[in-house]
Short mmCIF file of C-alpha atoms in Angstrom, two decimals:
data_model
loop_
_atom_site.label_atom_id
_atom_site.label_comp_id
_atom_site.label_asym_id
_atom_site.label_seq_id
_atom_site.Cartn_x
_atom_site.Cartn_y
_atom_site.Cartn_z
CA UNK A 329 -15.74 22.98 12.15
CA UNK A 330 -15.22 19.19 12.98
CA UNK A 331 -14.11 16.35 10.85
CA UNK A 332 -13.34 12.71 11.29
CA UNK A 333 -10.64 10.98 9.46
CA UNK A 334 -10.50 7.20 9.18
CA UNK A 335 -7.46 5.19 8.12
CA UNK A 336 -7.65 1.44 7.75
CA UNK A 337 -4.35 -0.36 7.65
CA UNK A 338 -3.44 -3.88 6.65
CA UNK A 339 -0.29 -5.84 5.80
CA UNK A 340 -0.05 -9.01 3.90
CA UNK A 341 0.64 -11.80 6.30
CA UNK A 342 1.91 -9.20 8.89
CA UNK A 343 0.22 -9.15 12.31
CA UNK A 344 0.58 -5.40 12.82
CA UNK A 345 0.07 -3.06 9.89
CA UNK A 346 1.98 0.08 9.31
CA UNK A 347 0.30 3.46 9.48
CA UNK A 348 -0.63 4.28 5.88
CA UNK A 349 -1.26 7.51 4.12
CA UNK A 350 -4.88 8.34 3.36
CA UNK A 351 -3.73 8.93 -0.17
CA UNK A 352 -4.40 5.72 -1.97
CA UNK A 353 -1.50 4.10 -4.00
CA UNK A 354 -1.96 5.14 -7.60
CA UNK A 355 -3.59 8.45 -6.97
CA UNK A 356 -1.94 11.40 -8.82
CA UNK A 357 -1.56 14.96 -8.02
CA UNK A 358 -3.14 17.56 -10.24
CA UNK A 359 -0.76 19.00 -12.75
CA UNK A 360 3.02 18.60 -12.65
CA UNK A 361 5.35 19.21 -9.88
CA UNK A 362 6.48 16.14 -7.92
CA UNK A 363 9.51 15.71 -9.90
CA UNK A 364 11.28 17.75 -12.57
CA UNK A 365 12.28 14.99 -14.90
CA UNK A 366 9.07 12.97 -15.57
CA UNK A 367 7.05 15.51 -17.38
CA UNK A 368 5.43 13.97 -20.46
CA UNK A 369 6.21 10.41 -19.39
CA UNK A 370 3.46 7.78 -19.90
CA UNK A 371 4.17 6.67 -16.32
CA UNK A 372 3.94 10.22 -14.78
CA UNK A 373 0.62 9.58 -13.19
CA UNK A 374 1.99 6.40 -11.55
CA UNK A 375 5.12 8.17 -10.37
CA UNK A 376 3.11 11.01 -8.74
CA UNK A 377 1.02 8.23 -7.07
CA UNK A 378 4.07 6.52 -5.74
CA UNK A 379 5.41 9.87 -4.38
CA UNK A 380 2.00 10.78 -2.83
CA UNK A 381 1.97 7.55 -0.91
CA UNK A 382 5.67 7.89 0.12
CA UNK A 383 6.71 4.65 -1.77
CA UNK A 384 9.31 6.88 -3.60
CA UNK A 385 10.95 10.06 -2.40
CA UNK A 386 13.16 10.77 -5.48
CA UNK A 387 16.61 10.03 -6.65
CA UNK A 388 18.70 12.97 -5.63
CA UNK A 389 18.59 13.31 -1.94
CA UNK A 390 18.10 15.64 -0.02
CA UNK A 391 16.54 17.82 -2.66
CA UNK A 392 14.63 14.77 -4.24
CA UNK A 393 13.48 17.01 -7.19
CA UNK A 394 14.13 14.21 -9.74
CA UNK A 395 12.73 10.77 -10.02
CA UNK A 396 15.38 9.44 -12.72
CA UNK A 397 12.67 7.69 -14.58
CA UNK A 398 14.89 6.05 -17.27
CA UNK A 399 17.43 4.50 -14.72
CA UNK A 400 17.15 0.79 -14.09
CA UNK A 401 15.92 -0.31 -10.68
CA UNK A 402 18.38 -2.02 -8.52
CA UNK A 403 17.61 -5.08 -6.45
CA UNK A 404 18.20 -2.92 -3.34
CA UNK A 405 15.85 -0.16 -4.58
CA UNK A 406 13.23 -2.84 -5.33
CA UNK A 407 13.40 -4.09 -1.86
CA UNK A 408 12.70 -0.61 -0.51
CA UNK A 409 9.80 0.08 -2.91
CA UNK A 410 8.12 -3.18 -1.79
CA UNK A 411 8.73 -2.71 1.91
CA UNK A 412 7.33 0.71 1.83
CA UNK A 413 4.28 -0.31 -0.37
CA UNK A 414 3.44 -3.39 1.64
CA UNK A 415 4.25 -1.95 5.17
CA UNK A 416 6.54 -4.80 6.00
CA UNK A 417 8.00 -4.73 9.52
CA UNK A 418 11.68 -4.58 10.26
CA UNK A 419 13.40 -7.66 11.37
CA UNK A 420 16.64 -8.51 13.45
CA UNK A 421 17.46 -11.27 11.04
CA UNK A 422 20.20 -10.65 8.42
CA UNK A 423 21.06 -13.54 6.30
CA UNK A 424 22.92 -12.00 3.36
CA UNK A 425 26.67 -11.35 3.40
CA UNK A 426 26.75 -8.50 0.79
CA UNK A 427 24.17 -5.95 2.10
CA UNK A 428 25.80 -4.67 5.38
CA UNK A 429 26.94 -1.37 3.67
CA UNK A 430 23.78 -0.74 1.87
CA UNK A 431 21.29 1.91 2.74
CA UNK A 432 18.64 -0.45 1.85
CA UNK A 433 19.93 -3.32 3.98
CA UNK A 434 16.99 -3.11 6.53
CA UNK A 435 14.41 -3.35 3.61
CA UNK A 436 16.24 -6.18 2.12
CA UNK A 437 16.15 -8.14 5.54
CA UNK A 438 12.48 -7.28 5.83
CA UNK A 439 11.83 -8.62 2.31
CA UNK A 440 13.75 -11.86 3.00
CA UNK A 441 11.98 -12.32 6.36
CA UNK A 442 8.58 -12.04 4.59
CA UNK A 443 9.73 -14.80 2.01
CA UNK A 444 9.50 -12.37 -0.85
CA UNK A 445 13.20 -12.72 -1.80
CA UNK A 446 15.56 -15.80 -1.46
CA UNK A 447 18.67 -14.48 -2.63
CA UNK A 448 20.79 -14.27 -5.90
CA UNK A 449 23.11 -17.33 -5.77
CA UNK A 450 21.08 -20.51 -5.46
CA UNK A 451 21.26 -22.98 -3.81
CA UNK A 452 23.33 -21.20 -1.17
CA UNK A 453 21.46 -17.80 -1.40
CA UNK A 454 23.77 -16.09 1.06
CA UNK A 455 24.05 -12.95 -1.13
CA UNK A 456 21.36 -10.58 -2.35
CA UNK A 457 23.40 -8.77 -5.19
CA UNK A 458 21.92 -5.39 -4.10
CA UNK A 459 23.56 -3.33 -6.90
CA UNK A 460 22.38 -5.59 -9.75
CA UNK A 461 19.63 -4.29 -11.94
CA UNK A 462 16.21 -6.01 -11.72
CA UNK A 463 15.10 -7.77 -15.02
CA UNK A 464 11.45 -7.83 -15.87
CA UNK A 465 11.38 -11.54 -15.18
CA UNK A 466 12.81 -11.04 -11.76
CA UNK A 467 10.42 -8.34 -10.98
CA UNK A 468 7.51 -10.70 -11.90
CA UNK A 469 8.75 -13.16 -9.31
CA UNK A 470 9.15 -10.38 -6.61
CA UNK A 471 5.55 -9.18 -7.19
CA UNK A 472 4.00 -12.68 -7.45
CA UNK A 473 5.54 -13.64 -4.02
CA UNK A 474 4.69 -10.28 -2.49
CA UNK A 475 1.05 -10.43 -3.61
CA UNK A 476 0.60 -14.14 -3.32
CA UNK A 477 -0.80 -14.25 -6.85
CA UNK A 478 -2.32 -17.42 -8.09
CA UNK A 479 -0.83 -19.55 -10.86
CA UNK A 480 -2.38 -18.98 -14.25
CA UNK A 481 -2.55 -20.55 -17.65
CA UNK A 482 0.26 -19.71 -20.14
CA UNK A 483 -0.40 -16.12 -21.28
CA UNK A 484 1.14 -16.63 -24.76
CA UNK A 485 4.24 -14.43 -24.72
CA UNK A 486 6.52 -15.73 -27.41
CA UNK A 487 9.80 -15.04 -25.36
CA UNK A 488 9.19 -16.61 -21.85
CA UNK A 489 8.99 -20.19 -22.56
CA UNK A 490 12.66 -20.96 -21.31
CA UNK A 491 12.57 -18.56 -18.34
CA UNK A 492 12.50 -19.77 -14.81
CA UNK A 493 10.22 -17.07 -13.98
CA UNK A 494 7.66 -18.10 -16.60
CA UNK A 495 4.92 -19.04 -14.16
CA UNK A 496 5.30 -15.68 -12.36
CA UNK A 497 5.17 -13.82 -15.63
CA UNK A 498 1.98 -15.63 -16.63
CA UNK A 499 0.50 -14.91 -13.18
CA UNK A 500 1.36 -11.23 -13.47
CA UNK A 501 -0.15 -11.09 -16.94
CA UNK A 502 -3.35 -12.73 -15.84
CA UNK A 503 -3.73 -10.17 -13.05
CA UNK A 504 -3.31 -7.34 -15.61
CA UNK A 505 -0.25 -6.02 -13.88
CA UNK A 506 1.80 -6.50 -17.06
CA UNK A 507 0.55 -6.31 -20.59
CA UNK A 508 3.84 -6.98 -22.56
CA UNK A 509 6.78 -4.87 -23.87
CA UNK A 510 5.88 -4.42 -27.57
CA UNK A 511 2.59 -2.46 -27.76
CA UNK A 512 0.12 -2.54 -29.28
CA UNK A 513 0.80 -6.31 -30.14
CA UNK A 514 2.21 -7.17 -26.74
CA UNK A 515 3.21 -10.65 -27.84
CA UNK A 516 6.47 -10.28 -25.98
CA UNK A 517 7.51 -9.80 -22.20
CA UNK A 518 11.23 -8.93 -22.74
CA UNK A 519 12.11 -11.05 -19.58
CA UNK A 520 15.81 -10.16 -19.68
CA UNK A 521 15.45 -6.43 -19.98
CA UNK A 522 16.07 -4.29 -16.88
CA UNK A 523 13.12 -2.57 -15.23
CA UNK A 524 13.24 1.15 -15.39
CA UNK A 525 12.25 3.26 -12.37
CA UNK A 526 9.21 4.63 -14.33
CA UNK A 527 8.14 1.30 -15.46
CA UNK A 528 8.38 0.05 -11.79
CA UNK A 529 6.04 2.79 -10.75
CA UNK A 530 3.42 1.58 -13.11
CA UNK A 531 3.75 -2.06 -12.13
CA UNK A 532 3.38 -1.17 -8.42
CA UNK A 533 0.44 1.05 -9.06
CA UNK A 534 -1.45 -1.68 -11.08
CA UNK A 535 -0.43 -4.35 -8.37
CA UNK A 536 -1.61 -2.51 -5.34
CA UNK A 537 -4.50 -0.47 -6.35
CA UNK A 538 -6.20 -1.56 -9.61
CA UNK A 539 -5.94 -5.39 -9.26
CA UNK A 540 -8.67 -7.57 -7.91
CA UNK A 541 -8.36 -9.59 -5.82
CA UNK A 542 -5.13 -8.36 -4.27
CA UNK A 543 -5.35 -4.99 -2.44
CA UNK A 544 -3.14 -4.73 0.47
CA UNK A 545 -3.65 -1.11 1.64
CA UNK A 546 -6.80 0.92 1.71
CA UNK A 547 -8.27 4.08 3.32
CA UNK A 548 -11.70 4.06 4.62
CA UNK A 549 -12.07 7.49 2.77
CA UNK A 550 -11.24 5.89 -0.64
CA UNK A 551 -13.86 4.98 -3.16
CA UNK A 552 -16.82 5.66 -0.88
CA UNK A 553 -20.48 6.12 -1.94
CA UNK A 554 -22.29 8.32 0.50
CA UNK A 555 -25.87 9.41 1.10
CA UNK A 556 -26.87 12.87 -0.03
CA UNK A 557 -26.40 14.19 3.48
CA UNK A 558 -23.02 12.50 3.78
CA UNK A 559 -23.95 10.75 7.04
CA UNK A 560 -23.80 7.13 5.73
CA UNK A 561 -21.10 5.93 3.41
CA UNK A 562 -20.18 2.53 1.96
CA UNK A 563 -17.15 1.05 0.30
CA UNK A 564 -16.05 -2.25 -1.16
CA UNK A 565 -12.61 -3.94 -1.39
CA UNK A 566 -11.16 -7.27 -1.97
CA UNK A 567 -8.18 -8.46 0.08
CA UNK A 568 -5.79 -11.34 0.17
CA UNK A 569 -6.49 -14.17 2.64
CA UNK A 570 -4.33 -14.16 5.79
CA UNK A 571 -4.27 -10.30 6.04
CA UNK A 572 -4.39 -9.00 9.70
CA UNK A 573 -6.02 -5.70 9.72
CA UNK A 574 -5.29 -2.97 12.14
CA UNK A 575 -7.75 -0.09 12.33
CA UNK A 576 -6.61 3.34 13.51
CA UNK A 577 -9.50 5.93 13.52
CA UNK A 578 -9.62 9.44 14.96
CA UNK A 579 -11.68 12.57 15.63
CA UNK A 580 -9.97 15.74 14.42
CA UNK A 581 -11.14 19.06 15.95
CA UNK A 582 -10.12 22.22 14.41
CA UNK A 583 -8.56 24.69 16.98
CA UNK A 584 -9.27 27.07 18.61
CA UNK A 585 -12.25 25.59 20.35
CA UNK A 586 -15.49 27.30 20.10
CA UNK A 587 -18.01 27.50 23.02
CA UNK A 588 -18.49 24.19 24.52
CA UNK A 589 -16.52 22.37 21.87
CA UNK A 590 -13.54 21.43 24.21
CA UNK A 591 -15.76 19.83 26.64
CA UNK A 592 -17.80 18.12 24.02
CA UNK A 593 -14.58 16.87 22.21
CA UNK A 594 -13.06 15.37 25.37
CA UNK A 595 -16.27 13.67 26.59
CA UNK A 596 -16.48 10.06 26.71
CA UNK A 597 -19.63 10.23 24.37
CA UNK A 598 -17.42 11.73 21.61
CA UNK A 599 -15.82 8.63 20.11
CA UNK A 600 -15.30 6.23 17.25
CA UNK A 601 -16.78 2.67 17.55
CA UNK A 602 -16.12 -0.34 15.43
CA UNK A 603 -18.04 -3.43 14.47
CA UNK A 604 -16.96 -6.61 12.60
CA UNK A 605 -19.68 -8.60 10.86
CA UNK A 606 -22.27 -6.87 13.17
CA UNK A 607 -20.37 -7.47 16.48
CA UNK A 608 -18.63 -4.68 18.36
CA UNK A 609 -14.86 -4.67 18.51
CA UNK A 610 -12.84 -3.89 21.49
CA UNK A 611 -10.84 -0.66 21.24
CA UNK A 612 -7.72 0.89 22.68
CA UNK A 613 -7.85 4.65 23.27
CA UNK A 614 -4.57 6.12 22.17
CA UNK A 615 -5.08 9.49 23.71
CA UNK A 616 -5.66 13.19 22.83
CA UNK A 617 -3.09 15.42 21.06
CA UNK A 618 -3.60 19.17 21.20
CA UNK A 619 -0.11 20.29 20.32
CA UNK A 620 -1.36 21.86 17.02
CA UNK A 621 -4.56 22.43 14.93
CA UNK A 622 -6.34 20.21 14.62
CA UNK A 623 -6.55 18.48 17.94
CA UNK A 624 -6.85 14.68 17.66
CA UNK A 625 -8.41 11.87 19.52
CA UNK A 626 -7.41 8.33 18.36
CA UNK A 627 -8.54 4.79 18.84
CA UNK A 628 -7.16 1.52 17.49
CA UNK A 629 -8.74 -1.93 17.14
CA UNK A 630 -7.70 -5.22 15.38
CA UNK A 631 -10.45 -7.17 13.47
CA UNK A 632 -9.93 -11.02 13.29
CA UNK A 633 -7.51 -12.38 10.68
CA UNK A 634 -9.33 -12.51 7.31
CA UNK A 635 -10.81 -15.82 6.14
CA UNK A 636 -12.46 -16.62 2.84
CA UNK A 637 -15.87 -15.04 2.44
CA UNK A 638 -17.53 -11.72 2.80
CA UNK A 639 -16.99 -9.38 5.89
CA UNK A 640 -18.29 -6.19 6.98
CA UNK A 641 -16.17 -3.54 8.75
CA UNK A 642 -18.17 -0.50 10.23
CA UNK A 643 -16.82 2.56 11.91
CA UNK A 644 -19.12 5.18 13.51
CA UNK A 645 -18.30 8.59 14.76
CA UNK A 646 -20.21 10.16 17.52
CA UNK A 647 -20.17 13.62 18.68
CA UNK A 648 -21.63 14.02 22.29
CA UNK A 649 -23.60 10.82 21.66
CA UNK A 650 -24.95 11.67 18.22
CA UNK A 651 -23.74 9.67 15.29
CA UNK A 652 -22.28 12.25 12.79
CA UNK A 653 -21.22 9.69 10.12
CA UNK A 654 -20.73 5.98 9.59
CA UNK A 655 -18.66 4.08 7.06
CA UNK A 656 -19.34 0.54 6.20
CA UNK A 657 -16.74 -1.49 4.16
CA UNK A 658 -17.65 -4.75 2.52
CA UNK A 659 -14.46 -6.80 2.48
CA UNK A 660 -14.23 -9.87 0.20
CA UNK A 661 -11.61 -12.55 0.56
CA UNK A 662 -11.26 -15.09 -2.24
#
């Protein structure tokens, strides 16, 4: 039995994306079981999706059997959530004088380097206030900067007029990442209330998966429509301008090899090829791993930085020269 797995990785304004789970952000596991303390929560599906995508690991290490859904999110925790979700790279820069002892210090620095946070004591902004709770208004500004959301008309919340984060709140509402804090009317945003960990899960799931036009991570196995025989598949996605994609694809071969499979698996005619807007992309062969089942052969390529318009990314898997499957993604950039 042979199977090919494709993983497409991108990072907002980051030249080299991070390897991303093939489980899409926002997907949930069947039933209950990720954490013991979120059963029955309206945010449980989002929490499970965060866990499946390794954005959250729990709140009681090393067991991590609990999520602590009702606890407020600290600014430091918010940094780690966003860095994991966006795959932001580490940096050697460290500009805050109050984060050196935090386990989230590396994530905070990465967030600052990406321009998503500016500090907590303007105009100096030499402190991050890592232990402070994140308010709903502050969360709006974090997400708007992270996702480069466009400004929008006033949404109509009755309690945000005097907030310095009002424009971010309106942009978040226009993108349907927030709907308000007093359902079903949702006439208020409650800008000064702290964001709970369960609320943060839902905000991130809406932001990173369900919102058009900002999607920063995708798997080439998500949302596909395939022909009846499964040989040809298509998908569609909208990405932010300026994203630099890195594509890592592989052939997976279940061990032990059957007759002639090893020779065919390692042959030059068993490969993954890539095309961008109809033109072949150069690839780097990353080698073969046979340490455990399945064995893996992996290639990597970097399409051009995205520009406005519609693009097509195609991957094709060939076994001994014969195409076994192809996936074509239509990528739209506003």
